[in-house]
Short mmCIF file of N, CA and C and ligand atoms in Angstrom, two decimals:
data_model
loop_
_atom_site.label_atom_id
_atom_site.label_comp_id
_atom_site.label_asym_id
_atom_site.label_seq_id
_atom_site.Cartn_x
_atom_site.Cartn_y
_atom_site.Cartn_z
N MET A 69 -13.68 -65.62 75.11
CA MET A 69 -12.86 -64.93 74.10
C MET A 69 -13.12 -65.51 72.72
N LYS A 70 -13.15 -64.62 71.75
CA LYS A 70 -13.47 -65.07 70.40
C LYS A 70 -12.52 -64.44 69.38
N ILE A 71 -12.09 -65.25 68.43
CA ILE A 71 -11.27 -64.72 67.33
C ILE A 71 -12.16 -64.54 66.11
N ARG A 72 -12.08 -63.36 65.51
CA ARG A 72 -12.91 -63.07 64.34
C ARG A 72 -12.18 -62.08 63.45
N PHE A 73 -12.68 -61.93 62.22
CA PHE A 73 -12.06 -60.96 61.32
C PHE A 73 -12.15 -59.54 61.92
N MET A 74 -11.09 -58.78 61.73
CA MET A 74 -11.11 -57.38 62.16
C MET A 74 -12.10 -56.61 61.29
N GLU A 75 -12.80 -55.66 61.92
CA GLU A 75 -13.73 -54.80 61.19
C GLU A 75 -13.34 -53.35 61.42
N GLN A 76 -13.91 -52.47 60.58
CA GLN A 76 -13.62 -51.04 60.69
C GLN A 76 -13.83 -50.54 62.13
N LYS A 77 -14.89 -51.02 62.76
CA LYS A 77 -15.24 -50.53 64.11
C LYS A 77 -14.19 -50.93 65.17
N ASP A 78 -13.33 -51.89 64.85
CA ASP A 78 -12.30 -52.35 65.80
C ASP A 78 -11.04 -51.51 65.76
N LEU A 79 -10.93 -50.66 64.73
CA LEU A 79 -9.64 -50.01 64.46
C LEU A 79 -9.15 -49.13 65.61
N ARG A 80 -10.06 -48.40 66.24
CA ARG A 80 -9.62 -47.48 67.29
C ARG A 80 -8.96 -48.24 68.44
N GLU A 81 -9.62 -49.31 68.88
CA GLU A 81 -9.08 -50.10 70.00
C GLU A 81 -7.81 -50.85 69.59
N ALA A 82 -7.84 -51.41 68.38
CA ALA A 82 -6.65 -52.15 67.90
C ALA A 82 -5.47 -51.20 67.77
N ALA A 83 -5.75 -49.96 67.34
CA ALA A 83 -4.67 -48.97 67.18
C ALA A 83 -4.06 -48.61 68.54
N GLU A 84 -4.89 -48.59 69.58
CA GLU A 84 -4.36 -48.33 70.93
C GLU A 84 -3.38 -49.44 71.33
N ILE A 85 -3.73 -50.69 71.00
CA ILE A 85 -2.85 -51.82 71.32
C ILE A 85 -1.56 -51.70 70.52
N HIS A 86 -1.69 -51.36 69.24
CA HIS A 86 -0.48 -51.17 68.41
C HIS A 86 0.42 -50.10 69.02
N LYS A 87 -0.20 -49.00 69.42
CA LYS A 87 0.57 -47.87 69.96
C LYS A 87 1.31 -48.28 71.24
N GLU A 88 0.66 -49.05 72.07
CA GLU A 88 1.27 -49.44 73.36
C GLU A 88 2.31 -50.54 73.21
N THR A 89 2.17 -51.38 72.18
CA THR A 89 3.07 -52.53 72.07
C THR A 89 4.25 -52.27 71.14
N PHE A 90 4.09 -51.35 70.19
CA PHE A 90 5.19 -51.07 69.25
C PHE A 90 5.58 -49.59 69.37
N SER A 91 6.40 -49.33 70.38
CA SER A 91 6.70 -47.93 70.72
C SER A 91 7.48 -47.20 69.63
N ARG A 92 8.15 -47.93 68.77
CA ARG A 92 8.95 -47.27 67.72
C ARG A 92 8.16 -47.03 66.44
N GLN A 93 6.94 -47.58 66.37
CA GLN A 93 6.14 -47.43 65.15
C GLN A 93 5.13 -46.32 65.31
N ARG A 94 4.80 -45.67 64.21
CA ARG A 94 3.95 -44.48 64.27
C ARG A 94 2.64 -44.69 63.51
N HIS A 95 1.74 -43.74 63.63
CA HIS A 95 0.49 -43.71 62.86
C HIS A 95 -0.26 -45.04 62.95
N SER A 96 -0.53 -45.45 64.17
CA SER A 96 -1.12 -46.77 64.44
C SER A 96 -2.43 -47.00 63.67
N TYR A 97 -3.31 -46.01 63.73
CA TYR A 97 -4.62 -46.19 63.10
C TYR A 97 -4.47 -46.40 61.59
N GLN A 98 -3.67 -45.57 60.96
CA GLN A 98 -3.48 -45.67 59.50
C GLN A 98 -2.82 -46.99 59.12
N TRP A 99 -1.88 -47.41 59.96
CA TRP A 99 -1.17 -48.68 59.70
C TRP A 99 -2.18 -49.83 59.64
N LEU A 100 -3.04 -49.88 60.66
CA LEU A 100 -4.00 -50.99 60.72
C LEU A 100 -5.10 -50.83 59.68
N GLU A 101 -5.54 -49.59 59.47
CA GLU A 101 -6.61 -49.37 58.50
C GLU A 101 -6.17 -49.78 57.09
N SER A 102 -4.93 -49.45 56.74
CA SER A 102 -4.45 -49.79 55.40
C SER A 102 -4.28 -51.30 55.25
N SER A 103 -3.92 -51.98 56.33
CA SER A 103 -3.82 -53.44 56.28
C SER A 103 -5.21 -54.06 56.11
N LEU A 104 -6.16 -53.52 56.88
CA LEU A 104 -7.53 -54.03 56.81
C LEU A 104 -8.11 -53.86 55.40
N LYS A 105 -7.83 -52.73 54.78
CA LYS A 105 -8.37 -52.44 53.44
C LYS A 105 -7.73 -53.32 52.37
N ALA A 106 -6.59 -53.90 52.69
CA ALA A 106 -5.83 -54.64 51.67
C ALA A 106 -6.20 -56.13 51.61
N PHE A 107 -7.37 -56.50 52.14
CA PHE A 107 -7.87 -57.88 52.00
C PHE A 107 -8.05 -58.20 50.52
N PRO A 108 -7.69 -59.36 50.01
CA PRO A 108 -7.15 -60.54 50.67
C PRO A 108 -5.62 -60.63 50.64
N ARG A 109 -4.99 -59.50 50.29
CA ARG A 109 -3.52 -59.49 50.40
C ARG A 109 -3.11 -59.67 51.86
N PHE A 110 -3.89 -59.05 52.74
CA PHE A 110 -3.70 -59.18 54.19
C PHE A 110 -4.98 -59.72 54.82
N PHE A 111 -4.82 -60.57 55.82
CA PHE A 111 -5.94 -61.08 56.60
C PHE A 111 -5.76 -60.58 58.04
N CYS A 112 -6.71 -59.81 58.52
CA CYS A 112 -6.58 -59.22 59.86
C CYS A 112 -7.65 -59.79 60.79
N PHE A 113 -7.23 -60.20 61.97
CA PHE A 113 -8.15 -60.77 62.95
C PHE A 113 -7.96 -60.08 64.30
N VAL A 114 -9.03 -60.09 65.09
CA VAL A 114 -8.92 -59.62 66.48
C VAL A 114 -9.40 -60.72 67.40
N ILE A 115 -8.98 -60.61 68.66
CA ILE A 115 -9.56 -61.46 69.70
C ILE A 115 -10.24 -60.52 70.67
N ASP A 116 -11.50 -60.84 71.01
CA ASP A 116 -12.21 -59.96 71.95
C ASP A 116 -12.90 -60.77 73.04
N ASN A 117 -13.26 -60.07 74.11
CA ASN A 117 -13.97 -60.73 75.21
C ASN A 117 -15.37 -60.15 75.35
N GLU A 118 -15.90 -59.68 74.22
CA GLU A 118 -17.23 -59.04 74.11
C GLU A 118 -17.20 -57.60 74.58
N ASP A 119 -16.38 -57.26 75.59
CA ASP A 119 -16.28 -55.87 76.06
C ASP A 119 -15.25 -55.11 75.25
N SER A 120 -14.11 -55.75 74.99
CA SER A 120 -13.02 -55.02 74.35
C SER A 120 -12.12 -55.95 73.55
N ILE A 121 -11.30 -55.32 72.70
CA ILE A 121 -10.34 -56.05 71.89
C ILE A 121 -9.11 -56.32 72.76
N LEU A 122 -8.66 -57.57 72.78
CA LEU A 122 -7.50 -57.94 73.60
C LEU A 122 -6.23 -58.05 72.78
N GLY A 123 -6.37 -58.23 71.48
CA GLY A 123 -5.19 -58.37 70.63
C GLY A 123 -5.60 -58.52 69.18
N TYR A 124 -4.60 -58.51 68.31
CA TYR A 124 -4.88 -58.68 66.88
C TYR A 124 -3.72 -59.42 66.21
N ILE A 125 -4.01 -59.96 65.03
CA ILE A 125 -2.96 -60.61 64.24
C ILE A 125 -3.20 -60.29 62.77
N ILE A 126 -2.11 -60.06 62.05
CA ILE A 126 -2.19 -59.77 60.61
C ILE A 126 -1.34 -60.79 59.86
N TRP A 127 -1.96 -61.47 58.92
CA TRP A 127 -1.26 -62.40 58.03
C TRP A 127 -1.20 -61.78 56.64
N ALA A 128 -0.15 -62.10 55.88
CA ALA A 128 0.00 -61.53 54.53
C ALA A 128 0.36 -62.61 53.53
N GLN A 129 -0.23 -62.53 52.34
CA GLN A 129 0.19 -63.42 51.25
C GLN A 129 1.39 -62.76 50.58
N LYS A 130 2.46 -63.53 50.42
CA LYS A 130 3.72 -62.99 49.90
C LYS A 130 3.87 -63.30 48.42
N SER A 131 4.41 -62.32 47.71
CA SER A 131 4.88 -62.55 46.35
C SER A 131 3.79 -63.09 45.41
N GLY A 132 2.66 -62.43 45.44
CA GLY A 132 1.57 -62.79 44.51
C GLY A 132 0.62 -63.81 45.10
N PHE A 133 -0.55 -63.94 44.47
CA PHE A 133 -1.53 -64.95 44.86
C PHE A 133 -1.15 -66.24 44.17
N ARG A 134 -0.59 -67.16 44.93
CA ARG A 134 -0.06 -68.41 44.37
C ARG A 134 -0.88 -69.60 44.85
N PRO A 135 -0.87 -70.70 44.08
CA PRO A 135 -1.56 -71.90 44.58
C PRO A 135 -0.90 -72.45 45.84
N ALA A 136 0.42 -72.34 45.92
CA ALA A 136 1.14 -72.74 47.13
C ALA A 136 1.60 -71.46 47.82
N THR A 137 0.81 -71.02 48.78
CA THR A 137 1.01 -69.70 49.39
C THR A 137 2.16 -69.69 50.39
N VAL A 138 3.02 -68.70 50.25
CA VAL A 138 3.97 -68.41 51.33
C VAL A 138 3.31 -67.29 52.15
N LEU A 139 2.91 -67.69 53.34
CA LEU A 139 2.13 -66.81 54.21
C LEU A 139 3.06 -66.18 55.24
N ASP A 140 2.94 -64.88 55.42
CA ASP A 140 3.77 -64.19 56.41
C ASP A 140 2.93 -63.79 57.61
N LEU A 141 3.46 -64.08 58.80
CA LEU A 141 2.83 -63.54 60.00
C LEU A 141 3.38 -62.12 60.14
N ASP A 142 2.61 -61.19 59.65
CA ASP A 142 3.10 -59.81 59.51
C ASP A 142 3.21 -59.09 60.85
N GLN A 143 2.18 -59.27 61.69
CA GLN A 143 2.23 -58.60 63.00
C GLN A 143 1.24 -59.24 63.96
N ILE A 144 1.66 -59.33 65.21
CA ILE A 144 0.78 -59.83 66.27
C ILE A 144 1.01 -58.96 67.51
N ALA A 145 -0.06 -58.64 68.18
CA ALA A 145 0.07 -57.84 69.41
C ALA A 145 -1.07 -58.17 70.35
N VAL A 146 -0.73 -58.22 71.62
CA VAL A 146 -1.71 -58.45 72.69
C VAL A 146 -1.61 -57.26 73.65
N HIS A 147 -2.75 -56.80 74.12
CA HIS A 147 -2.76 -55.67 75.05
C HIS A 147 -1.83 -55.95 76.22
N PRO A 148 -0.98 -54.99 76.62
CA PRO A 148 -0.02 -55.24 77.70
C PRO A 148 -0.64 -55.82 78.96
N LYS A 149 -1.89 -55.44 79.26
CA LYS A 149 -2.53 -55.95 80.48
C LYS A 149 -2.91 -57.43 80.37
N CYS A 150 -2.91 -57.95 79.15
CA CYS A 150 -3.40 -59.34 78.94
C CYS A 150 -2.29 -60.27 78.45
N GLN A 151 -1.04 -59.80 78.44
CA GLN A 151 0.02 -60.64 77.90
C GLN A 151 0.36 -61.82 78.81
N SER A 152 1.02 -62.82 78.23
CA SER A 152 1.47 -64.03 78.94
C SER A 152 0.34 -64.83 79.56
N LYS A 153 -0.83 -64.77 78.90
CA LYS A 153 -1.98 -65.56 79.38
C LYS A 153 -2.50 -66.48 78.28
N GLY A 154 -1.69 -66.69 77.26
CA GLY A 154 -2.10 -67.62 76.20
C GLY A 154 -2.86 -66.98 75.06
N ILE A 155 -3.01 -65.65 75.09
CA ILE A 155 -3.82 -65.00 74.05
C ILE A 155 -3.06 -64.96 72.72
N GLY A 156 -1.75 -64.69 72.78
CA GLY A 156 -0.94 -64.69 71.55
C GLY A 156 -1.00 -66.06 70.88
N LYS A 157 -0.85 -67.08 71.69
CA LYS A 157 -0.91 -68.45 71.16
C LYS A 157 -2.27 -68.69 70.49
N ALA A 158 -3.35 -68.30 71.17
CA ALA A 158 -4.70 -68.49 70.62
C ALA A 158 -4.87 -67.73 69.32
N LEU A 159 -4.33 -66.51 69.27
CA LEU A 159 -4.46 -65.71 68.04
C LEU A 159 -3.85 -66.45 66.84
N ILE A 160 -2.68 -67.04 67.05
CA ILE A 160 -2.02 -67.75 65.94
C ILE A 160 -2.78 -69.02 65.59
N VAL A 161 -2.98 -69.84 66.60
CA VAL A 161 -3.53 -71.19 66.35
C VAL A 161 -4.96 -71.13 65.83
N GLU A 162 -5.75 -70.18 66.34
CA GLU A 162 -7.16 -70.16 65.96
C GLU A 162 -7.45 -69.33 64.71
N SER A 163 -6.55 -68.43 64.36
CA SER A 163 -6.79 -67.66 63.12
C SER A 163 -6.31 -68.42 61.89
N LEU A 164 -5.34 -69.29 62.08
CA LEU A 164 -4.73 -69.98 60.93
C LEU A 164 -5.74 -70.81 60.13
N PRO A 165 -6.63 -71.59 60.78
CA PRO A 165 -7.63 -72.31 59.99
C PRO A 165 -8.56 -71.36 59.22
N LEU A 166 -8.81 -70.17 59.78
CA LEU A 166 -9.66 -69.20 59.08
C LEU A 166 -8.94 -68.66 57.84
N VAL A 167 -7.63 -68.49 57.96
CA VAL A 167 -6.82 -68.07 56.80
C VAL A 167 -6.86 -69.17 55.74
N LYS A 168 -6.72 -70.39 56.21
CA LYS A 168 -6.73 -71.54 55.29
C LYS A 168 -8.05 -71.60 54.52
N ASP A 169 -9.15 -71.33 55.20
CA ASP A 169 -10.46 -71.31 54.52
C ASP A 169 -10.50 -70.23 53.45
N GLN A 170 -9.95 -69.07 53.76
CA GLN A 170 -9.92 -67.97 52.78
C GLN A 170 -9.08 -68.35 51.57
N LEU A 171 -7.95 -68.99 51.84
CA LEU A 171 -7.07 -69.38 50.74
C LEU A 171 -7.75 -70.44 49.87
N ALA A 172 -8.54 -71.28 50.49
CA ALA A 172 -9.25 -72.32 49.72
C ALA A 172 -10.19 -71.67 48.70
N ASN A 173 -10.71 -70.49 49.03
CA ASN A 173 -11.59 -69.77 48.09
C ASN A 173 -10.87 -69.38 46.82
N GLN A 174 -9.55 -69.24 46.90
CA GLN A 174 -8.76 -68.90 45.69
C GLN A 174 -7.98 -70.13 45.22
N ASN A 175 -8.42 -71.30 45.67
CA ASN A 175 -7.77 -72.57 45.31
C ASN A 175 -6.30 -72.59 45.71
N SER A 176 -6.00 -72.03 46.85
CA SER A 176 -4.62 -72.02 47.35
C SER A 176 -4.53 -72.76 48.68
N ASP A 177 -3.32 -73.19 48.97
CA ASP A 177 -3.06 -73.77 50.29
C ASP A 177 -1.72 -73.23 50.78
N ILE A 178 -1.48 -73.38 52.08
CA ILE A 178 -0.25 -72.82 52.65
C ILE A 178 0.92 -73.75 52.38
N LYS A 179 2.00 -73.18 51.82
CA LYS A 179 3.24 -73.95 51.65
C LYS A 179 4.15 -73.74 52.86
N HIS A 180 4.55 -72.50 53.05
CA HIS A 180 5.41 -72.17 54.19
C HIS A 180 4.83 -70.95 54.91
N ILE A 181 5.23 -70.80 56.16
CA ILE A 181 4.91 -69.57 56.89
C ILE A 181 6.21 -68.89 57.29
N THR A 182 6.31 -67.61 57.00
CA THR A 182 7.49 -66.84 57.39
C THR A 182 7.09 -65.86 58.51
N VAL A 183 8.07 -65.55 59.32
CA VAL A 183 7.84 -64.56 60.38
C VAL A 183 9.20 -64.00 60.79
N ASN A 184 9.24 -62.73 61.04
CA ASN A 184 10.50 -62.15 61.53
C ASN A 184 10.24 -61.26 62.74
N THR A 185 11.25 -61.20 63.58
CA THR A 185 11.11 -60.41 64.82
C THR A 185 12.49 -60.00 65.31
N ARG A 186 12.52 -59.05 66.22
CA ARG A 186 13.81 -58.65 66.82
C ARG A 186 14.46 -59.86 67.49
N ALA A 187 15.77 -59.95 67.35
CA ALA A 187 16.49 -61.11 67.88
C ALA A 187 16.28 -61.28 69.39
N ASP A 188 16.00 -60.17 70.10
CA ASP A 188 15.84 -60.27 71.55
C ASP A 188 14.37 -60.38 71.98
N ASN A 189 13.46 -60.63 71.02
CA ASN A 189 12.03 -60.71 71.36
C ASN A 189 11.66 -62.17 71.68
N PHE A 190 11.05 -62.38 72.85
CA PHE A 190 10.70 -63.76 73.25
C PHE A 190 9.68 -64.38 72.31
N SER A 191 9.06 -63.57 71.47
CA SER A 191 8.03 -64.12 70.58
C SER A 191 8.59 -65.22 69.66
N GLN A 192 9.92 -65.24 69.50
CA GLN A 192 10.55 -66.36 68.78
C GLN A 192 10.07 -67.70 69.33
N ASN A 193 9.99 -67.80 70.67
CA ASN A 193 9.56 -69.06 71.30
C ASN A 193 8.11 -69.38 70.95
N LEU A 194 7.32 -68.34 70.90
CA LEU A 194 5.91 -68.49 70.53
C LEU A 194 5.80 -69.06 69.12
N TYR A 195 6.61 -68.56 68.20
CA TYR A 195 6.55 -69.02 66.80
C TYR A 195 7.09 -70.45 66.67
N LYS A 196 8.08 -70.76 67.49
CA LYS A 196 8.60 -72.15 67.49
C LYS A 196 7.51 -73.11 67.97
N LYS A 197 6.86 -72.72 69.08
CA LYS A 197 5.87 -73.62 69.69
C LYS A 197 4.62 -73.78 68.82
N THR A 198 4.11 -72.67 68.33
CA THR A 198 2.81 -72.73 67.65
C THR A 198 2.93 -73.15 66.19
N LEU A 199 4.02 -72.72 65.53
CA LEU A 199 4.13 -72.95 64.08
C LEU A 199 5.23 -73.96 63.72
N LYS A 200 6.06 -74.30 64.70
CA LYS A 200 7.27 -75.10 64.47
C LYS A 200 8.21 -74.35 63.52
N ALA A 201 8.22 -73.04 63.64
CA ALA A 201 9.12 -72.22 62.82
C ALA A 201 10.54 -72.29 63.37
N GLU A 202 11.50 -72.24 62.45
CA GLU A 202 12.92 -72.27 62.83
C GLU A 202 13.61 -71.02 62.31
N VAL A 203 14.61 -70.57 63.05
CA VAL A 203 15.39 -69.42 62.59
C VAL A 203 16.24 -69.84 61.39
N GLU A 204 16.12 -69.08 60.29
CA GLU A 204 16.91 -69.41 59.09
C GLU A 204 17.93 -68.34 58.77
N ALA A 205 17.73 -67.14 59.32
CA ALA A 205 18.70 -66.07 59.05
C ALA A 205 18.59 -65.00 60.10
N VAL A 206 19.70 -64.34 60.33
CA VAL A 206 19.70 -63.17 61.21
C VAL A 206 20.27 -62.02 60.40
N ILE A 207 19.50 -60.95 60.30
CA ILE A 207 19.95 -59.78 59.55
C ILE A 207 20.37 -58.72 60.57
N LYS A 208 21.59 -58.27 60.43
CA LYS A 208 22.14 -57.28 61.37
C LYS A 208 21.45 -55.93 61.21
N ASN A 209 21.11 -55.32 62.33
CA ASN A 209 20.65 -53.93 62.38
C ASN A 209 19.64 -53.60 61.28
N LEU A 210 18.52 -54.32 61.27
CA LEU A 210 17.54 -54.10 60.20
C LEU A 210 16.59 -52.94 60.54
N TYR A 211 15.73 -53.14 61.54
CA TYR A 211 14.85 -52.03 61.94
C TYR A 211 15.52 -51.31 63.11
N SER A 212 15.28 -51.82 64.32
CA SER A 212 15.88 -51.15 65.48
C SER A 212 17.00 -51.97 66.09
N ALA A 213 17.20 -53.20 65.57
CA ALA A 213 18.24 -54.10 66.11
C ALA A 213 18.41 -55.25 65.13
N ASP A 214 19.14 -56.30 65.55
CA ASP A 214 19.23 -57.49 64.71
C ASP A 214 17.86 -58.14 64.62
N GLU A 215 17.55 -58.69 63.46
CA GLU A 215 16.23 -59.27 63.21
C GLU A 215 16.39 -60.73 62.79
N VAL A 216 15.62 -61.63 63.43
CA VAL A 216 15.66 -63.04 63.03
C VAL A 216 14.53 -63.33 62.04
N PHE A 217 14.88 -64.09 61.02
CA PHE A 217 13.89 -64.52 60.03
C PHE A 217 13.65 -66.01 60.24
N MET A 218 12.38 -66.35 60.46
CA MET A 218 12.01 -67.74 60.77
C MET A 218 11.09 -68.26 59.67
N ILE A 219 11.18 -69.57 59.45
CA ILE A 219 10.28 -70.21 58.48
C ILE A 219 9.71 -71.50 59.08
N ALA A 220 8.41 -71.66 58.94
CA ALA A 220 7.77 -72.94 59.23
C ALA A 220 7.54 -73.59 57.87
N ARG A 221 8.28 -74.65 57.61
CA ARG A 221 8.24 -75.28 56.28
C ARG A 221 7.21 -76.40 56.23
N ASN A 222 6.60 -76.52 55.06
CA ASN A 222 5.65 -77.62 54.81
C ASN A 222 4.60 -77.72 55.92
N VAL A 223 3.89 -76.61 56.05
CA VAL A 223 2.89 -76.50 57.11
C VAL A 223 1.73 -77.45 56.88
N SER A 224 1.35 -78.18 57.91
CA SER A 224 0.13 -78.99 57.80
C SER A 224 -0.78 -78.61 58.95
N ILE A 225 -1.94 -78.05 58.62
CA ILE A 225 -2.88 -77.62 59.66
C ILE A 225 -4.08 -78.55 59.63
C1 COA B 1716 4.44 -61.41 71.56
C2 COA B 1716 3.00 -61.42 72.06
C3 COA B 1716 2.02 -61.25 70.89
C4 COA B 1716 2.74 -62.79 72.72
O1 COA B 1716 1.41 -62.85 73.18
P1 COA B 1716 1.12 -63.35 74.67
O2 COA B 1716 -0.35 -63.46 74.83
O3 COA B 1716 1.84 -62.45 75.61
O4 COA B 1716 1.84 -64.78 74.65
P2 COA B 1716 1.29 -66.17 75.22
O5 COA B 1716 0.78 -65.97 76.62
O6 COA B 1716 0.33 -66.76 74.25
O7 COA B 1716 2.64 -67.01 75.31
C5 COA B 1716 3.05 -67.84 74.28
C6 COA B 1716 4.49 -68.25 74.51
O8 COA B 1716 5.34 -67.11 74.45
C7 COA B 1716 6.35 -67.21 75.46
N1 COA B 1716 6.15 -66.14 76.45
C8 COA B 1716 5.00 -65.50 76.78
N2 COA B 1716 5.23 -64.50 77.66
C9 COA B 1716 6.56 -64.54 77.91
C10 COA B 1716 7.43 -63.75 78.71
N3 COA B 1716 6.98 -62.73 79.46
N4 COA B 1716 8.76 -64.05 78.70
C11 COA B 1716 9.24 -65.06 77.94
N5 COA B 1716 8.46 -65.85 77.15
C12 COA B 1716 7.14 -65.59 77.14
C13 COA B 1716 6.22 -68.56 76.08
O9 COA B 1716 7.01 -69.45 75.32
C14 COA B 1716 4.75 -68.85 75.88
O10 COA B 1716 4.46 -70.22 75.81
P3 COA B 1716 4.12 -71.04 77.18
O11 COA B 1716 3.01 -70.30 77.85
O12 COA B 1716 3.70 -72.38 76.65
O13 COA B 1716 5.38 -71.04 77.97
C15 COA B 1716 2.73 -60.30 73.12
O14 COA B 1716 3.55 -60.49 74.23
C16 COA B 1716 2.92 -58.90 72.57
O15 COA B 1716 1.98 -58.28 72.10
N6 COA B 1716 4.16 -58.35 72.65
C17 COA B 1716 4.44 -57.01 72.15
C18 COA B 1716 4.36 -56.95 70.64
C19 COA B 1716 5.35 -57.91 70.01
O16 COA B 1716 6.51 -58.00 70.40
N7 COA B 1716 4.85 -58.65 68.96
C20 COA B 1716 5.69 -59.65 68.29
C21 COA B 1716 6.63 -59.07 67.30
S1 COA B 1716 5.81 -58.78 65.74
#
């Protein structure tokens, strides 16, 4: 398995994963294509096994291009057939140094990482384990339910 930058040719497969994992979200292809086109505002990566795409992750620079970047984990998804096998963890841990390299090109480094998810989504545990992120706020009824906002402060990679 390899983590690499998402390319135009990956969009169809990545959009299938988006469609299957985020049942309330629409227009999967356009969603991912617009994120991919928005580099370096967004950094998009996929994990593949040479045959197919197993998952993707999107990171976003928040509130301008700053020397001390507040980086958002905008979205992560793993194909339903491949979940709970460590792929989500690998996507986070292995893409982050690649993001850091990109930020170094603009003389920036990561200050904090933010991430939000539904309060009932187990991915909270994933963010705690991989990023040491902590819940800092819960917003009632934001998208489809209560949403937790997590921050990993003073990130050192
Ligand atoms: C969330 C998601 C990306 C995690 O990827 P994954 O490959 O399934 O997760 P991993 O196998 O790397 O597991 C990482 C940790 O998550 C937790 N976890 C994984 N599967 C779990 C499950 N079925 N139930 C509870 N916790 C689970 C565990 O803490 C695990 O760590 P551990 O293996 O050390 O115990 C994936 O399940 C997914 O695509 N879900 C649907 C989309 C989504 O909800 N995205 C996140 C919101 S933006």
